[in-house]
Amino acid sequence: MNNRMTALTNDLATAVHLARTEAIRRGVSVTVCSGVTIEVEAPSSADASDTEAEPPKNYAGECNSSRWNQGWIVIEAGTSPNELIWSSGSAGDSPSINESSGESVLTFSPRGHLSAPATGAEFWICDDRGAQHATQFKVTKSGHASVSKTATPNSSTCS
């Protein structure tokens, strides 16, 4: 269970770090959007020699779910359709990811600051062992992320 929690925390941290870095590098807002998975299309028969399937380059859907366990994507915000930068598939049911305020998006400004939610974000990665084994993942308004195993969630965070 510890390995699964660490892997899930690292996947989320990777997405957040990538979004912040790409926002700064591209000079545009970049969003991490929850509850979305991107289907990768198999290579066509004309590309039979190509063993790597390519994800779609654009995402026209909406970020409207606070269910982080269903997967997430990193997109360049403000374009139509949004350019897909990276995606992560479903994490399953355990461990679970709970965002304290129920946010479904994290948006980084071109300067790397978190513009949505404006106050920062706090995630708890929990498993069946309860709150004493939870991992806290925070993203501050300045865009910096941190992981803590010593923070204690409130009683409803990991239920």
PDB file of C-alpha atoms in Angstrom:
ATOM      1  CA  MET A   1       0.000   0.000   0.000  1.00  0.00           C
ATOM      2  CA  ASN A   2       2.867   2.385   0.737  1.00  0.00           C
ATOM      3  CA  ASN A   3       4.231   1.895  -2.783  1.00  0.00           C
ATOM      4  CA  ARG A   4       0.819   2.532  -4.357  1.00  0.00           C
ATOM      5  CA  MET A   5       0.350   5.714  -2.318  1.00  0.00           C
ATOM      6  CA  THR A   6       3.840   6.935  -3.210  1.00  0.00           C
ATOM      7  CA  ALA A   7       3.298   6.202  -6.905  1.00  0.00           C
ATOM      8  CA  LEU A   8      -0.041   8.019  -6.955  1.00  0.00           C
ATOM      9  CA  THR A   9       1.411  11.014  -5.105  1.00  0.00           C
ATOM     10  CA  ASN A  10       4.343  11.106  -7.541  1.00  0.00           C
ATOM     11  CA  ASP A  11       1.999  10.959 -10.569  1.00  0.00           C
ATOM     12  CA  LEU A  12      -0.009  13.910  -9.269  1.00  0.00           C
ATOM     13  CA  ALA A  13       3.162  15.833  -8.391  1.00  0.00           C
ATOM     14  CA  THR A  14       4.516  15.179 -11.899  1.00  0.00           C
ATOM     15  CA  ALA A  15       1.369  16.597 -13.495  1.00  0.00           C
ATOM     16  CA  VAL A  16       1.438  19.696 -11.283  1.00  0.00           C
ATOM     17  CA  HIS A  17       5.148  20.307 -11.868  1.00  0.00           C
ATOM     18  CA  LEU A  18       4.758  19.803 -15.621  1.00  0.00           C
ATOM     19  CA  ALA A  19       1.808  22.211 -15.772  1.00  0.00           C
ATOM     20  CA  ARG A  20       3.711  24.925 -13.902  1.00  0.00           C
ATOM     21  CA  THR A  21       6.852  24.441 -15.991  1.00  0.00           C
ATOM     22  CA  GLU A  22       4.942  24.482 -19.293  1.00  0.00           C
ATOM     23  CA  ALA A  23       3.004  27.608 -18.266  1.00  0.00           C
ATOM     24  CA  ILE A  24       6.277  29.440 -17.693  1.00  0.00           C
ATOM     25  CA  ARG A  25       7.993  27.999 -20.777  1.00  0.00           C
ATOM     26  CA  ARG A  26       5.081  28.680 -23.145  1.00  0.00           C
ATOM     27  CA  GLY A  27       4.045  31.988 -21.591  1.00  0.00           C
ATOM     28  CA  VAL A  28       0.388  30.890 -21.366  1.00  0.00           C
ATOM     29  CA  SER A  29      -1.966  29.486 -18.727  1.00  0.00           C
ATOM     30  CA  VAL A  30      -1.786  25.713 -18.289  1.00  0.00           C
ATOM     31  CA  THR A  31      -4.406  23.647 -16.444  1.00  0.00           C
ATOM     32  CA  VAL A  32      -4.423  20.295 -14.667  1.00  0.00           C
ATOM     33  CA  CYS A  33      -7.975  18.999 -15.127  1.00  0.00           C
ATOM     34  CA  SER A  34      -9.435  16.151 -13.015  1.00  0.00           C
ATOM     35  CA  GLY A  35     -11.871  13.406 -13.852  1.00  0.00           C
ATOM     36  CA  VAL A  36     -10.700  13.079 -17.450  1.00  0.00           C
ATOM     37  CA  THR A  37      -8.857  10.341 -19.248  1.00  0.00           C
ATOM     38  CA  ILE A  38      -7.785  10.472 -22.863  1.00  0.00           C
ATOM     39  CA  GLU A  39      -8.210   7.425 -25.036  1.00  0.00           C
ATOM     40  CA  VAL A  40      -5.108   6.647 -27.051  1.00  0.00           C
ATOM     41  CA  GLU A  41      -5.932   5.547 -30.562  1.00  0.00           C
ATOM     42  CA  ALA A  42      -4.232   2.453 -31.945  1.00  0.00           C
ATOM     43  CA  PRO A  43      -2.046   3.051 -34.992  1.00  0.00           C
ATOM     44  CA  SER A  44      -3.895   2.792 -38.291  1.00  0.00           C
ATOM     45  CA  SER A  45      -3.081  -0.016 -40.727  1.00  0.00           C
ATOM     46  CA  ALA A  46      -1.102   2.506 -42.788  1.00  0.00           C
ATOM     47  CA  ASP A  47       1.064   3.075 -39.712  1.00  0.00           C
ATOM     48  CA  ALA A  48       1.415  -0.607 -38.830  1.00  0.00           C
ATOM     49  CA  SER A  49       5.170  -0.224 -38.460  1.00  0.00           C
ATOM     50  CA  ASP A  50       4.612   2.427 -35.799  1.00  0.00           C
ATOM     51  CA  THR A  51       4.544   0.663 -32.425  1.00  0.00           C
ATOM     52  CA  GLU A  52       3.849   3.815 -30.399  1.00  0.00           C
ATOM     53  CA  ALA A  53       0.227   4.951 -30.287  1.00  0.00           C
ATOM     54  CA  GLU A  54      -0.153   8.714 -30.222  1.00  0.00           C
ATOM     55  CA  PRO A  55      -2.611  10.488 -27.912  1.00  0.00           C
ATOM     56  CA  PRO A  56      -4.800  13.124 -29.544  1.00  0.00           C
ATOM     57  CA  LYS A  57      -3.179  16.548 -29.702  1.00  0.00           C
ATOM     58  CA  ASN A  58      -6.265  18.525 -28.677  1.00  0.00           C
ATOM     59  CA  TYR A  59      -8.930  18.282 -26.007  1.00  0.00           C
ATOM     60  CA  ALA A  60     -12.309  19.911 -26.573  1.00  0.00           C
ATOM     61  CA  GLY A  61     -14.073  18.555 -23.460  1.00  0.00           C
ATOM     62  CA  GLU A  62     -14.640  20.204 -20.114  1.00  0.00           C
ATOM     63  CA  CYS A  63     -13.034  19.875 -16.697  1.00  0.00           C
ATOM     64  CA  ASN A  64     -16.067  19.303 -14.547  1.00  0.00           C
ATOM     65  CA  SER A  65     -15.347  16.566 -12.077  1.00  0.00           C
ATOM     66  CA  SER A  66     -13.600  16.713  -8.727  1.00  0.00           C
ATOM     67  CA  ARG A  67     -12.951  12.972  -8.974  1.00  0.00           C
ATOM     68  CA  TRP A  68      -9.155  12.985  -9.223  1.00  0.00           C
ATOM     69  CA  ASN A  69      -9.029   9.170  -9.103  1.00  0.00           C
ATOM     70  CA  GLN A  70     -10.627   9.033 -12.561  1.00  0.00           C
ATOM     71  CA  GLY A  71      -7.453  10.489 -14.049  1.00  0.00           C
ATOM     72  CA  TRP A  72      -6.300  13.931 -15.093  1.00  0.00           C
ATOM     73  CA  ILE A  73      -4.887  15.788 -18.028  1.00  0.00           C
ATOM     74  CA  VAL A  74      -2.583  18.761 -18.470  1.00  0.00           C
ATOM     75  CA  ILE A  75      -3.788  21.169 -21.153  1.00  0.00           C
ATOM     76  CA  GLU A  76      -2.843  24.556 -22.506  1.00  0.00           C
ATOM     77  CA  ALA A  77      -5.809  26.646 -21.423  1.00  0.00           C
ATOM     78  CA  GLY A  78      -7.439  29.387 -23.443  1.00  0.00           C
ATOM     79  CA  THR A  79      -7.077  27.825 -26.861  1.00  0.00           C
ATOM     80  CA  SER A  80      -9.907  26.158 -28.704  1.00  0.00           C
ATOM     81  CA  PRO A  81      -9.579  23.235 -28.646  1.00  0.00           C
ATOM     82  CA  ASN A  82      -7.147  23.042 -25.744  1.00  0.00           C
ATOM     83  CA  GLU A  83      -3.764  21.556 -26.593  1.00  0.00           C
ATOM     84  CA  LEU A  84      -3.193  18.326 -24.706  1.00  0.00           C
ATOM     85  CA  ILE A  85       0.212  18.280 -23.018  1.00  0.00           C
ATOM     86  CA  TRP A  86      -0.021  15.135 -20.870  1.00  0.00           C
ATOM     87  CA  SER A  87      -2.599  12.678 -19.521  1.00  0.00           C
ATOM     88  CA  SER A  88      -2.858  10.126 -16.725  1.00  0.00           C
ATOM     89  CA  GLY A  89      -5.323   7.256 -16.598  1.00  0.00           C
ATOM     90  CA  SER A  90      -7.593   6.188 -13.777  1.00  0.00           C
ATOM     91  CA  ALA A  91      -5.981   5.445 -10.426  1.00  0.00           C
ATOM     92  CA  GLY A  92      -8.709   3.035  -9.377  1.00  0.00           C
ATOM     93  CA  ASP A  93     -10.442   3.198  -6.025  1.00  0.00           C
ATOM     94  CA  SER A  94      -7.554   2.753  -3.608  1.00  0.00           C
ATOM     95  CA  PRO A  95      -5.650   4.742  -2.685  1.00  0.00           C
ATOM     96  CA  SER A  96      -7.962   7.706  -3.136  1.00  0.00           C
ATOM     97  CA  ILE A  97      -7.193  11.343  -3.885  1.00  0.00           C
ATOM     98  CA  ASN A  98      -9.305  13.916  -2.062  1.00  0.00           C
ATOM     99  CA  GLU A  99      -8.964  17.635  -2.815  1.00  0.00           C
ATOM    100  CA  SER A 100      -9.993  19.539   0.313  1.00  0.00           C
ATOM    101  CA  SER A 101     -12.183  22.139  -1.388  1.00  0.00           C
ATOM    102  CA  GLY A 102     -13.519  19.889  -4.161  1.00  0.00           C
ATOM    103  CA  GLU A 103     -11.681  21.711  -6.960  1.00  0.00           C
ATOM    104  CA  SER A 104     -11.545  20.050 -10.383  1.00  0.00           C
ATOM    105  CA  VAL A 105      -8.830  22.228 -11.930  1.00  0.00           C
ATOM    106  CA  LEU A 106      -5.485  23.732 -11.068  1.00  0.00           C
ATOM    107  CA  THR A 107      -4.500  26.536 -13.436  1.00  0.00           C
ATOM    108  CA  PHE A 108      -1.026  28.039 -13.555  1.00  0.00           C
ATOM    109  CA  SER A 109      -0.441  31.528 -14.931  1.00  0.00           C
ATOM    110  CA  PRO A 110       2.386  32.284 -17.390  1.00  0.00           C
ATOM    111  CA  ARG A 111       4.456  33.361 -14.373  1.00  0.00           C
ATOM    112  CA  GLY A 112       3.992  29.949 -12.711  1.00  0.00           C
ATOM    113  CA  HIS A 113       1.601  31.134  -9.998  1.00  0.00           C
ATOM    114  CA  LEU A 114      -1.543  29.196  -9.207  1.00  0.00           C
ATOM    115  CA  SER A 115      -4.400  31.306 -10.568  1.00  0.00           C
ATOM    116  CA  ALA A 116      -7.183  28.795  -9.854  1.00  0.00           C
ATOM    117  CA  PRO A 117      -7.945  28.053  -7.134  1.00  0.00           C
ATOM    118  CA  ALA A 118      -6.600  31.411  -6.020  1.00  0.00           C
ATOM    119  CA  THR A 119      -5.926  30.295  -2.450  1.00  0.00           C
ATOM    120  CA  GLY A 120      -3.943  27.152  -3.307  1.00  0.00           C
ATOM    121  CA  ALA A 121      -4.902  23.492  -3.236  1.00  0.00           C
ATOM    122  CA  GLU A 122      -4.596  20.720  -0.695  1.00  0.00           C
ATOM    123  CA  PHE A 123      -4.870  17.042  -1.596  1.00  0.00           C
ATOM    124  CA  TRP A 124      -4.980  14.019   0.675  1.00  0.00           C
ATOM    125  CA  ILE A 125      -3.940  10.622  -0.653  1.00  0.00           C
ATOM    126  CA  CYS A 126      -5.595   8.002   1.549  1.00  0.00           C
ATOM    127  CA  ASP A 127      -6.001   4.241   1.606  1.00  0.00           C
ATOM    128  CA  ASP A 128      -7.970   1.690   3.596  1.00  0.00           C
ATOM    129  CA  ARG A 129      -5.608   2.031   6.564  1.00  0.00           C
ATOM    130  CA  GLY A 130      -7.105   5.421   7.482  1.00  0.00           C
ATOM    131  CA  ALA A 131      -5.952   8.960   8.174  1.00  0.00           C
ATOM    132  CA  GLN A 132      -2.839   7.984  10.135  1.00  0.00           C
ATOM    133  CA  HIS A 133      -1.284   6.736   6.862  1.00  0.00           C
ATOM    134  CA  ALA A 134      -2.456   9.653   4.686  1.00  0.00           C
ATOM    135  CA  THR A 135      -0.127  11.762   2.557  1.00  0.00           C
ATOM    136  CA  GLN A 136      -0.721  15.492   2.139  1.00  0.00           C
ATOM    137  CA  PHE A 137       0.105  17.157  -1.192  1.00  0.00           C
ATOM    138  CA  LYS A 138      -0.150  20.966  -1.229  1.00  0.00           C
ATOM    139  CA  VAL A 139       0.174  23.524  -3.995  1.00  0.00           C
ATOM    140  CA  THR A 140       0.606  27.072  -2.750  1.00  0.00           C
ATOM    141  CA  LYS A 141      -0.628  30.217  -4.458  1.00  0.00           C
ATOM    142  CA  SER A 142       2.952  30.859  -5.596  1.00  0.00           C
ATOM    143  CA  GLY A 143       2.798  27.541  -7.484  1.00  0.00           C
ATOM    144  CA  HIS A 144       5.168  25.561  -5.287  1.00  0.00           C
ATOM    145  CA  ALA A 145       4.212  22.002  -4.353  1.00  0.00           C
ATOM    146  CA  SER A 146       5.103  19.987  -1.253  1.00  0.00           C
ATOM    147  CA  VAL A 147       4.446  16.520   0.140  1.00  0.00           C
ATOM    148  CA  SER A 148       4.051  15.708   3.829  1.00  0.00           C
ATOM    149  CA  LYS A 149       3.462  12.479   5.687  1.00  0.00           C
ATOM    150  CA  THR A 150       3.396  14.236   9.069  1.00  0.00           C
ATOM    151  CA  ALA A 151       0.318  16.412   8.522  1.00  0.00           C
ATOM    152  CA  THR A 152      -2.888  15.082  10.052  1.00  0.00           C
ATOM    153  CA  PRO A 153      -6.090  15.299   8.021  1.00  0.00           C
ATOM    154  CA  ASN A 154      -9.426  16.068   9.608  1.00  0.00           C
ATOM    155  CA  SER A 155     -11.682  13.101  10.290  1.00  0.00           C
ATOM    156  CA  SER A 156     -13.706  13.436   7.084  1.00  0.00           C
ATOM    157  CA  THR A 157     -10.746  13.759   4.696  1.00  0.00           C
ATOM    158  CA  CYS A 158      -9.996  10.052   4.436  1.00  0.00           C
ATOM    159  CA  SER A 159     -13.440   8.603   5.012  1.00  0.00           C
TER     160      SER A 159
END
